[in-house]
PDB file of C-alpha atoms in Angstrom:
ATOM      1  CA  MET A1295      29.640 -26.860  43.888  1.00 43.00           C
ATOM      2  CA  GLY A1296      29.492 -24.075  41.375  1.00 45.00           C
ATOM      3  CA  THR A1297      28.015 -20.716  42.271  1.00 44.00           C
ATOM      4  CA  ALA A1298      24.870 -19.825  40.374  1.00 43.00           C
ATOM      5  CA  THR A1299      25.051 -16.528  38.578  1.00 44.00           C
ATOM      6  CA  HIS A1300      22.167 -14.264  37.611  1.00 41.00           C
ATOM      7  CA  THR A1301      21.947 -13.217  34.019  1.00 41.00           C
ATOM      8  CA  PRO A1302      19.978 -10.012  33.638  1.00 45.00           C
ATOM      9  CA  GLY A1303      17.209  -9.996  31.077  1.00 44.00           C
ATOM     10  CA  ARG A1304      18.181  -8.668  27.697  1.00 47.00           C
ATOM     11  CA  PRO A1305      16.854  -5.148  27.218  1.00 48.00           C
ATOM     12  CA  ARG A1306      14.184  -4.677  24.595  1.00 60.00           C
ATOM     13  CA  ALA A1307      15.605  -3.766  21.224  1.00 68.00           C
ATOM     14  CA  PHE A1308      12.665  -1.569  20.261  1.00 76.00           C
ATOM     15  CA  ASP A1309      10.962   1.636  21.342  1.00 86.00           C
ATOM     16  CA  GLU A1310       7.500   0.856  22.734  1.00 88.00           C
ATOM     17  CA  GLU A1311       5.940   4.127  21.602  1.00 91.00           C
ATOM     18  CA  THR A1312       7.151   3.570  18.046  1.00 93.00           C
ATOM     19  CA  VAL A1313       5.832   0.014  17.837  1.00 94.00           C
ATOM     20  CA  LEU A1314       2.553   1.074  19.441  1.00 95.00           C
ATOM     21  CA  ASP A1315       2.109   3.723  16.761  1.00 95.00           C
ATOM     22  CA  ARG A1316       2.734   1.084  14.090  1.00 96.00           C
ATOM     23  CA  ALA A1317       0.258  -1.288  15.710  1.00 97.00           C
ATOM     24  CA  THR A1318      -2.284   1.532  15.910  1.00 96.00           C
ATOM     25  CA  GLU A1319      -2.093   2.011  12.158  1.00 95.00           C
ATOM     26  CA  VAL A1320      -2.728  -1.690  11.529  1.00 96.00           C
ATOM     27  CA  PHE A1321      -5.737  -1.741  13.856  1.00 96.00           C
ATOM     28  CA  TRP A1322      -6.952   1.503  12.280  1.00 94.00           C
ATOM     29  CA  ARG A1323      -6.806   0.106   8.747  1.00 93.00           C
ATOM     30  CA  HIS A1324      -8.163  -3.363   9.449  1.00 93.00           C
ATOM     31  CA  GLY A1325     -10.123  -3.173  12.705  1.00 92.00           C
ATOM     32  CA  TYR A1326      -9.335  -5.312  15.733  1.00 94.00           C
ATOM     33  CA  GLU A1327     -10.501  -8.612  14.294  1.00 93.00           C
ATOM     34  CA  GLY A1328      -9.095  -7.914  10.838  1.00 92.00           C
ATOM     35  CA  ALA A1329      -5.621  -7.162  12.173  1.00 94.00           C
ATOM     36  CA  SER A1330      -3.754 -10.461  12.110  1.00 96.00           C
ATOM     37  CA  LEU A1331      -0.802 -11.155  14.344  1.00 96.00           C
ATOM     38  CA  SER A1332       1.333 -11.540  11.240  1.00 97.00           C
ATOM     39  CA  ALA A1333       0.328  -8.077  10.006  1.00 97.00           C
ATOM     40  CA  LEU A1334       0.946  -6.595  13.444  1.00 97.00           C
ATOM     41  CA  THR A1335       4.376  -8.128  14.002  1.00 96.00           C
ATOM     42  CA  SER A1336       5.431  -7.254  10.461  1.00 97.00           C
ATOM     43  CA  ALA A1337       4.427  -3.610  10.879  1.00 97.00           C
ATOM     44  CA  MET A1338       5.908  -3.395  14.370  1.00 96.00           C
ATOM     45  CA  GLY A1339       9.178  -5.025  13.315  1.00 95.00           C
ATOM     46  CA  ILE A1340       9.129  -7.560  16.143  1.00 94.00           C
ATOM     47  CA  ASN A1341       8.380 -11.277  16.450  1.00 94.00           C
ATOM     48  CA  ARG A1342       5.472 -12.862  18.278  1.00 94.00           C
ATOM     49  CA  PRO A1343       7.407 -13.776  21.425  1.00 94.00           C
ATOM     50  CA  SER A1344       8.538 -10.154  21.730  1.00 93.00           C
ATOM     51  CA  LEU A1345       4.961  -8.936  21.244  1.00 94.00           C
ATOM     52  CA  TYR A1346       3.661 -11.263  23.943  1.00 95.00           C
ATOM     53  CA  ALA A1347       6.534 -10.415  26.294  1.00 94.00           C
ATOM     54  CA  ALA A1348       6.018  -6.662  25.923  1.00 94.00           C
ATOM     55  CA  PHE A1349       2.221  -6.416  25.678  1.00 95.00           C
ATOM     56  CA  GLY A1350       0.783  -9.705  26.908  1.00 95.00           C
ATOM     57  CA  SER A1351      -1.744 -10.421  24.172  1.00 95.00           C
ATOM     58  CA  LYS A1352      -3.317  -8.987  21.056  1.00 96.00           C
ATOM     59  CA  GLU A1353      -6.160  -7.542  23.144  1.00 95.00           C
ATOM     60  CA  GLN A1354      -3.753  -5.916  25.584  1.00 96.00           C
ATOM     61  CA  LEU A1355      -1.748  -4.533  22.676  1.00 97.00           C
ATOM     62  CA  PHE A1356      -4.917  -3.012  21.232  1.00 96.00           C
ATOM     63  CA  GLN A1357      -5.862  -1.489  24.568  1.00 96.00           C
ATOM     64  CA  ARG A1358      -2.407   0.063  24.906  1.00 96.00           C
ATOM     65  CA  ALA A1359      -2.470   1.357  21.341  1.00 96.00           C
ATOM     66  CA  PHE A1360      -5.974   2.753  21.699  1.00 96.00           C
ATOM     67  CA  ALA A1361      -5.182   4.418  25.025  1.00 95.00           C
ATOM     68  CA  ARG A1362      -2.235   6.206  23.422  1.00 94.00           C
ATOM     69  CA  TYR A1363      -4.398   7.223  20.445  1.00 95.00           C
ATOM     70  CA  HIS A1364      -7.307   8.334  22.617  1.00 95.00           C
ATOM     71  CA  ASP A1365      -5.165  10.431  24.956  1.00 94.00           C
ATOM     72  CA  THR A1366      -4.023  12.451  21.939  1.00 93.00           C
ATOM     73  CA  GLN A1367      -7.548  12.770  20.537  1.00 93.00           C
ATOM     74  CA  LEU A1368      -9.019  13.844  23.865  1.00 93.00           C
ATOM     75  CA  ALA A1369      -6.275  16.432  24.357  1.00 94.00           C
ATOM     76  CA  ASN A1370      -7.042  17.835  20.909  1.00 94.00           C
ATOM     77  CA  ALA A1371     -10.764  17.941  21.737  1.00 95.00           C
ATOM     78  CA  ARG A1372     -10.160  19.749  25.022  1.00 95.00           C
ATOM     79  CA  ALA A1373      -7.968  22.299  23.247  1.00 96.00           C
ATOM     80  CA  ALA A1374     -10.782  22.988  20.771  1.00 96.00           C
ATOM     81  CA  LEU A1375     -13.354  23.227  23.557  1.00 96.00           C
ATOM     82  CA  ALA A1376     -11.251  25.865  25.322  1.00 97.00           C
ATOM     83  CA  GLN A1377     -12.616  28.476  22.893  1.00 97.00           C
ATOM     84  CA  PRO A1378     -14.433  31.344  24.665  1.00 96.00           C
ATOM     85  CA  THR A1379     -17.963  30.694  23.324  1.00 95.00           C
ATOM     86  CA  ALA A1380     -20.069  27.606  22.724  1.00 94.00           C
ATOM     87  CA  TYR A1381     -20.282  28.385  19.005  1.00 94.00           C
ATOM     88  CA  ALA A1382     -16.517  28.806  18.687  1.00 95.00           C
ATOM     89  CA  ALA A1383     -15.886  25.656  20.743  1.00 96.00           C
ATOM     90  CA  ILE A1384     -18.198  23.510  18.607  1.00 96.00           C
ATOM     91  CA  GLU A1385     -16.767  24.985  15.412  1.00 96.00           C
ATOM     92  CA  ALA A1386     -13.193  24.329  16.531  1.00 97.00           C
ATOM     93  CA  PHE A1387     -14.098  20.787  17.598  1.00 97.00           C
ATOM     94  CA  LEU A1388     -15.823  19.910  14.321  1.00 97.00           C
ATOM     95  CA  ARG A1389     -13.280  21.586  12.061  1.00 97.00           C
ATOM     96  CA  SER A1390     -10.272  20.070  13.804  1.00 97.00           C
ATOM     97  CA  SER A1391     -12.024  16.698  13.732  1.00 97.00           C
ATOM     98  CA  ALA A1392     -12.663  17.017   9.987  1.00 97.00           C
ATOM     99  CA  ASP A1393      -9.020  17.904   9.432  1.00 97.00           C
ATOM    100  CA  GLY A1394      -7.821  14.967  11.514  1.00 95.00           C
ATOM    101  CA  LEU A1395     -10.138  12.467   9.858  1.00 97.00           C
ATOM    102  CA  THR A1396      -8.717  13.300   6.437  1.00 97.00           C
ATOM    103  CA  ALA A1397      -5.071  13.954   7.318  1.00 95.00           C
ATOM    104  CA  GLY A1398      -2.574  12.207   5.070  1.00 92.00           C
ATOM    105  CA  ASP A1399      -0.217  10.893   7.747  1.00 90.00           C
ATOM    106  CA  HIS A1400      -2.518   8.118   8.979  1.00 92.00           C
ATOM    107  CA  PRO A1401      -5.471   6.054   7.718  1.00 94.00           C
ATOM    108  CA  ALA A1402      -8.623   8.045   6.933  1.00 94.00           C
ATOM    109  CA  GLY A1403     -11.392   8.067   9.496  1.00 94.00           C
ATOM    110  CA  CYS A1404     -11.177   7.341  13.201  1.00 94.00           C
ATOM    111  CA  LEU A1405      -9.809   4.371  15.132  1.00 94.00           C
ATOM    112  CA  SER A1406     -12.593   4.803  17.702  1.00 92.00           C
ATOM    113  CA  VAL A1407     -15.199   4.139  15.011  1.00 90.00           C
ATOM    114  CA  GLN A1408     -13.350   1.698  12.757  1.00 85.00           C
ATOM    115  CA  GLY A1409     -11.494  -0.313  15.376  1.00 84.00           C
ATOM    116  CA  GLY A1410     -14.238  -2.677  16.403  1.00 75.00           C
ATOM    117  CA  LEU A1411     -17.856  -1.570  16.222  1.00 71.00           C
ATOM    118  CA  ALA A1412     -18.764  -5.001  14.883  1.00 71.00           C
ATOM    119  CA  CYS A1413     -16.916  -7.556  16.975  1.00 78.00           C
ATOM    120  CA  SER A1414     -17.775 -11.196  17.603  1.00 83.00           C
ATOM    121  CA  PRO A1415     -19.066 -11.996  21.109  1.00 84.00           C
ATOM    122  CA  GLU A1416     -15.663 -13.198  22.303  1.00 86.00           C
ATOM    123  CA  ASN A1417     -14.225  -9.767  21.470  1.00 87.00           C
ATOM    124  CA  ALA A1418     -17.044  -7.711  22.955  1.00 88.00           C
ATOM    125  CA  ARG A1419     -14.522  -6.139  25.323  1.00 91.00           C
ATOM    126  CA  ILE A1420     -12.945  -4.309  22.372  1.00 93.00           C
ATOM    127  CA  SER A1421     -16.250  -2.664  21.457  1.00 91.00           C
ATOM    128  CA  GLU A1422     -16.657  -1.671  25.105  1.00 92.00           C
ATOM    129  CA  VAL A1423     -13.202  -0.054  25.198  1.00 93.00           C
ATOM    130  CA  LEU A1424     -13.955   1.943  22.056  1.00 94.00           C
ATOM    131  CA  ALA A1425     -17.381   2.979  23.327  1.00 93.00           C
ATOM    132  CA  ALA A1426     -15.822   4.184  26.574  1.00 94.00           C
ATOM    133  CA  GLY A1427     -13.367   6.287  24.592  1.00 94.00           C
ATOM    134  CA  ARG A1428     -16.143   7.926  22.586  1.00 94.00           C
ATOM    135  CA  ALA A1429     -18.135   8.491  25.768  1.00 95.00           C
ATOM    136  CA  ALA A1430     -15.182  10.297  27.361  1.00 95.00           C
ATOM    137  CA  THR A1431     -15.019  12.723  24.440  1.00 96.00           C
ATOM    138  CA  GLU A1432     -18.772  13.261  24.579  1.00 97.00           C
ATOM    139  CA  SER A1433     -18.515  13.939  28.315  1.00 97.00           C
ATOM    140  CA  ALA A1434     -15.904  16.627  27.641  1.00 97.00           C
ATOM    141  CA  LEU A1435     -18.297  18.216  25.151  1.00 97.00           C
ATOM    142  CA  GLU A1436     -21.212  18.037  27.582  1.00 98.00           C
ATOM    143  CA  GLU A1437     -19.120  19.578  30.349  1.00 97.00           C
ATOM    144  CA  ARG A1438     -18.167  22.517  28.120  1.00 97.00           C
ATOM    145  CA  LEU A1439     -21.736  23.046  26.916  1.00 97.00           C
ATOM    146  CA  SER A1440     -23.135  22.821  30.443  1.00 97.00           C
ATOM    147  CA  ARG A1441     -20.831  25.677  31.379  1.00 97.00           C
ATOM    148  CA  ALA A1442     -22.042  27.592  28.338  1.00 96.00           C
ATOM    149  CA  ALA A1443     -25.651  27.075  29.426  1.00 95.00           C
ATOM    150  CA  LYS A1444     -24.910  28.445  32.900  1.00 96.00           C
ATOM    151  CA  GLU A1445     -23.266  31.471  31.289  1.00 95.00           C
ATOM    152  CA  GLY A1446     -26.287  32.133  29.054  1.00 94.00           C
ATOM    153  CA  ASP A1447     -24.237  31.172  26.005  1.00 94.00           C
ATOM    154  CA  LEU A1448     -26.686  28.616  24.581  1.00 92.00           C
ATOM    155  CA  PRO A1449     -30.028  29.353  22.918  1.00 88.00           C
ATOM    156  CA  ASP A1450     -33.061  28.839  25.153  1.00 86.00           C
ATOM    157  CA  GLY A1451     -34.295  25.278  25.096  1.00 89.00           C
ATOM    158  CA  VAL A1452     -30.993  23.757  23.958  1.00 91.00           C
ATOM    159  CA  GLU A1453     -30.054  20.966  26.349  1.00 96.00           C
ATOM    160  CA  PRO A1454     -26.266  20.531  26.738  1.00 97.00           C
ATOM    161  CA  ARG A1455     -26.330  16.750  26.826  1.00 97.00           C
ATOM    162  CA  ALA A1456     -28.461  16.471  23.677  1.00 96.00           C
ATOM    163  CA  LEU A1457     -26.296  19.015  21.871  1.00 96.00           C
ATOM    164  CA  ALA A1458     -23.126  17.147  22.858  1.00 97.00           C
ATOM    165  CA  ARG A1459     -24.644  13.915  21.498  1.00 97.00           C
ATOM    166  CA  PHE A1460     -25.568  15.667  18.245  1.00 96.00           C
ATOM    167  CA  VAL A1461     -22.063  17.065  17.772  1.00 97.00           C
ATOM    168  CA  MET A1462     -20.535  13.649  18.471  1.00 97.00           C
ATOM    169  CA  ALA A1463     -22.951  11.968  16.055  1.00 96.00           C
ATOM    170  CA  LEU A1464     -21.940  14.433  13.351  1.00 97.00           C
ATOM    171  CA  SER A1465     -18.239  13.875  14.028  1.00 97.00           C
ATOM    172  CA  GLU A1466     -18.653  10.092  14.052  1.00 96.00           C
ATOM    173  CA  GLY A1467     -20.647  10.248  10.818  1.00 96.00           C
ATOM    174  CA  HIS A1468     -17.819  12.250   9.295  1.00 97.00           C
ATOM    175  CA  ALA A1469     -15.446   9.467  10.360  1.00 96.00           C
ATOM    176  CA  VAL A1470     -17.476   6.926   8.408  1.00 95.00           C
ATOM    177  CA  HIS A1471     -17.554   9.148   5.324  1.00 96.00           C
ATOM    178  CA  ALA A1472     -13.826   9.917   5.577  1.00 96.00           C
ATOM    179  CA  ALA A1473     -13.017   6.203   5.701  1.00 94.00           C
ATOM    180  CA  ALA A1474     -15.141   5.795   2.573  1.00 94.00           C
ATOM    181  CA  GLY A1475     -13.163   8.461   0.741  1.00 96.00           C
ATOM    182  CA  ALA A1476     -14.782  11.802   1.599  1.00 97.00           C
ATOM    183  CA  SER A1477     -12.342  14.701   1.324  1.00 97.00           C
ATOM    184  CA  ARG A1478     -11.495  17.397   3.846  1.00 97.00           C
ATOM    185  CA  GLU A1479     -13.502  19.834   1.707  1.00 97.00           C
ATOM    186  CA  ASP A1480     -16.521  17.500   1.816  1.00 97.00           C
ATOM    187  CA  LEU A1481     -16.441  17.318   5.602  1.00 97.00           C
ATOM    188  CA  GLN A1482     -15.819  21.018   6.092  1.00 97.00           C
ATOM    189  CA  ALA A1483     -18.819  21.795   3.868  1.00 97.00           C
ATOM    190  CA  SER A1484     -20.924  19.600   6.146  1.00 96.00           C
ATOM    191  CA  VAL A1485     -19.592  21.505   9.148  1.00 96.00           C
ATOM    192  CA  ASP A1486     -20.581  24.781   7.469  1.00 95.00           C
ATOM    193  CA  ILE A1487     -24.178  23.602   7.170  1.00 94.00           C
ATOM    194  CA  ALA A1488     -24.313  22.340  10.750  1.00 93.00           C
ATOM    195  CA  LEU A1489     -22.980  25.601  12.122  1.00 92.00           C
ATOM    196  CA  ARG A1490     -25.413  27.692  10.080  1.00 89.00           C
ATOM    197  CA  THR A1491     -28.398  25.724  11.356  1.00 84.00           C
ATOM    198  CA  LEU A1492     -27.265  24.916  14.881  1.00 77.00           C
ATOM    199  CA  LEU A1493     -25.998  27.917  16.798  1.00 67.00           C
ATOM    200  CA  ALA A1494     -25.468  30.646  14.209  1.00 59.00           C
ATOM    201  CA  PRO A1495     -28.246  32.894  15.586  1.00 57.00           C
ATOM    202  CA  HIS A1496     -26.534  32.793  18.974  1.00 56.00           C
ATOM    203  CA  ARG A1497     -22.899  33.105  17.935  1.00 58.00           C
TER     204      ARG A1497
END
């Protein structure tokens, strides 16, 4: 009787972070539902069996790609919010967001907004994942502004949660305009107006 031998699995011939970045760009350009498996595998440079073996499914691939994207975005937001005053923190957040939304090394706009706001019922989980990502950024804003309120660094009557929602709404609106072709200069001009009317008397 022959002795059975174990053949170790063949190592993956691709770097997961690299293929995730490529998948992110496809989802960013086309949204979750608009990103076909053919477009994904072509951009990632792998075949469907390899995609399924590494990531499980298209939904799981999206969740992995979005988590990687969101970790970077949230780190950037927290760096901006580390500014010493509420005014400076909001300015840094909005200006860095405007720069990122119009940067030339990735699709215009924001994956959080464009990835799947309008999904069919069977893909409702995608919209929930994106909403949770936006909520995490808003929570970071609210946390920073709540500290500012305790320090007397917000105008009287300004509620941190409402202000955080306003700043997020402005940033998300900029994402829509950037995806439609608005330039960095367009978005920064909008930031100028918001800052003049929002907290300028208390800067």
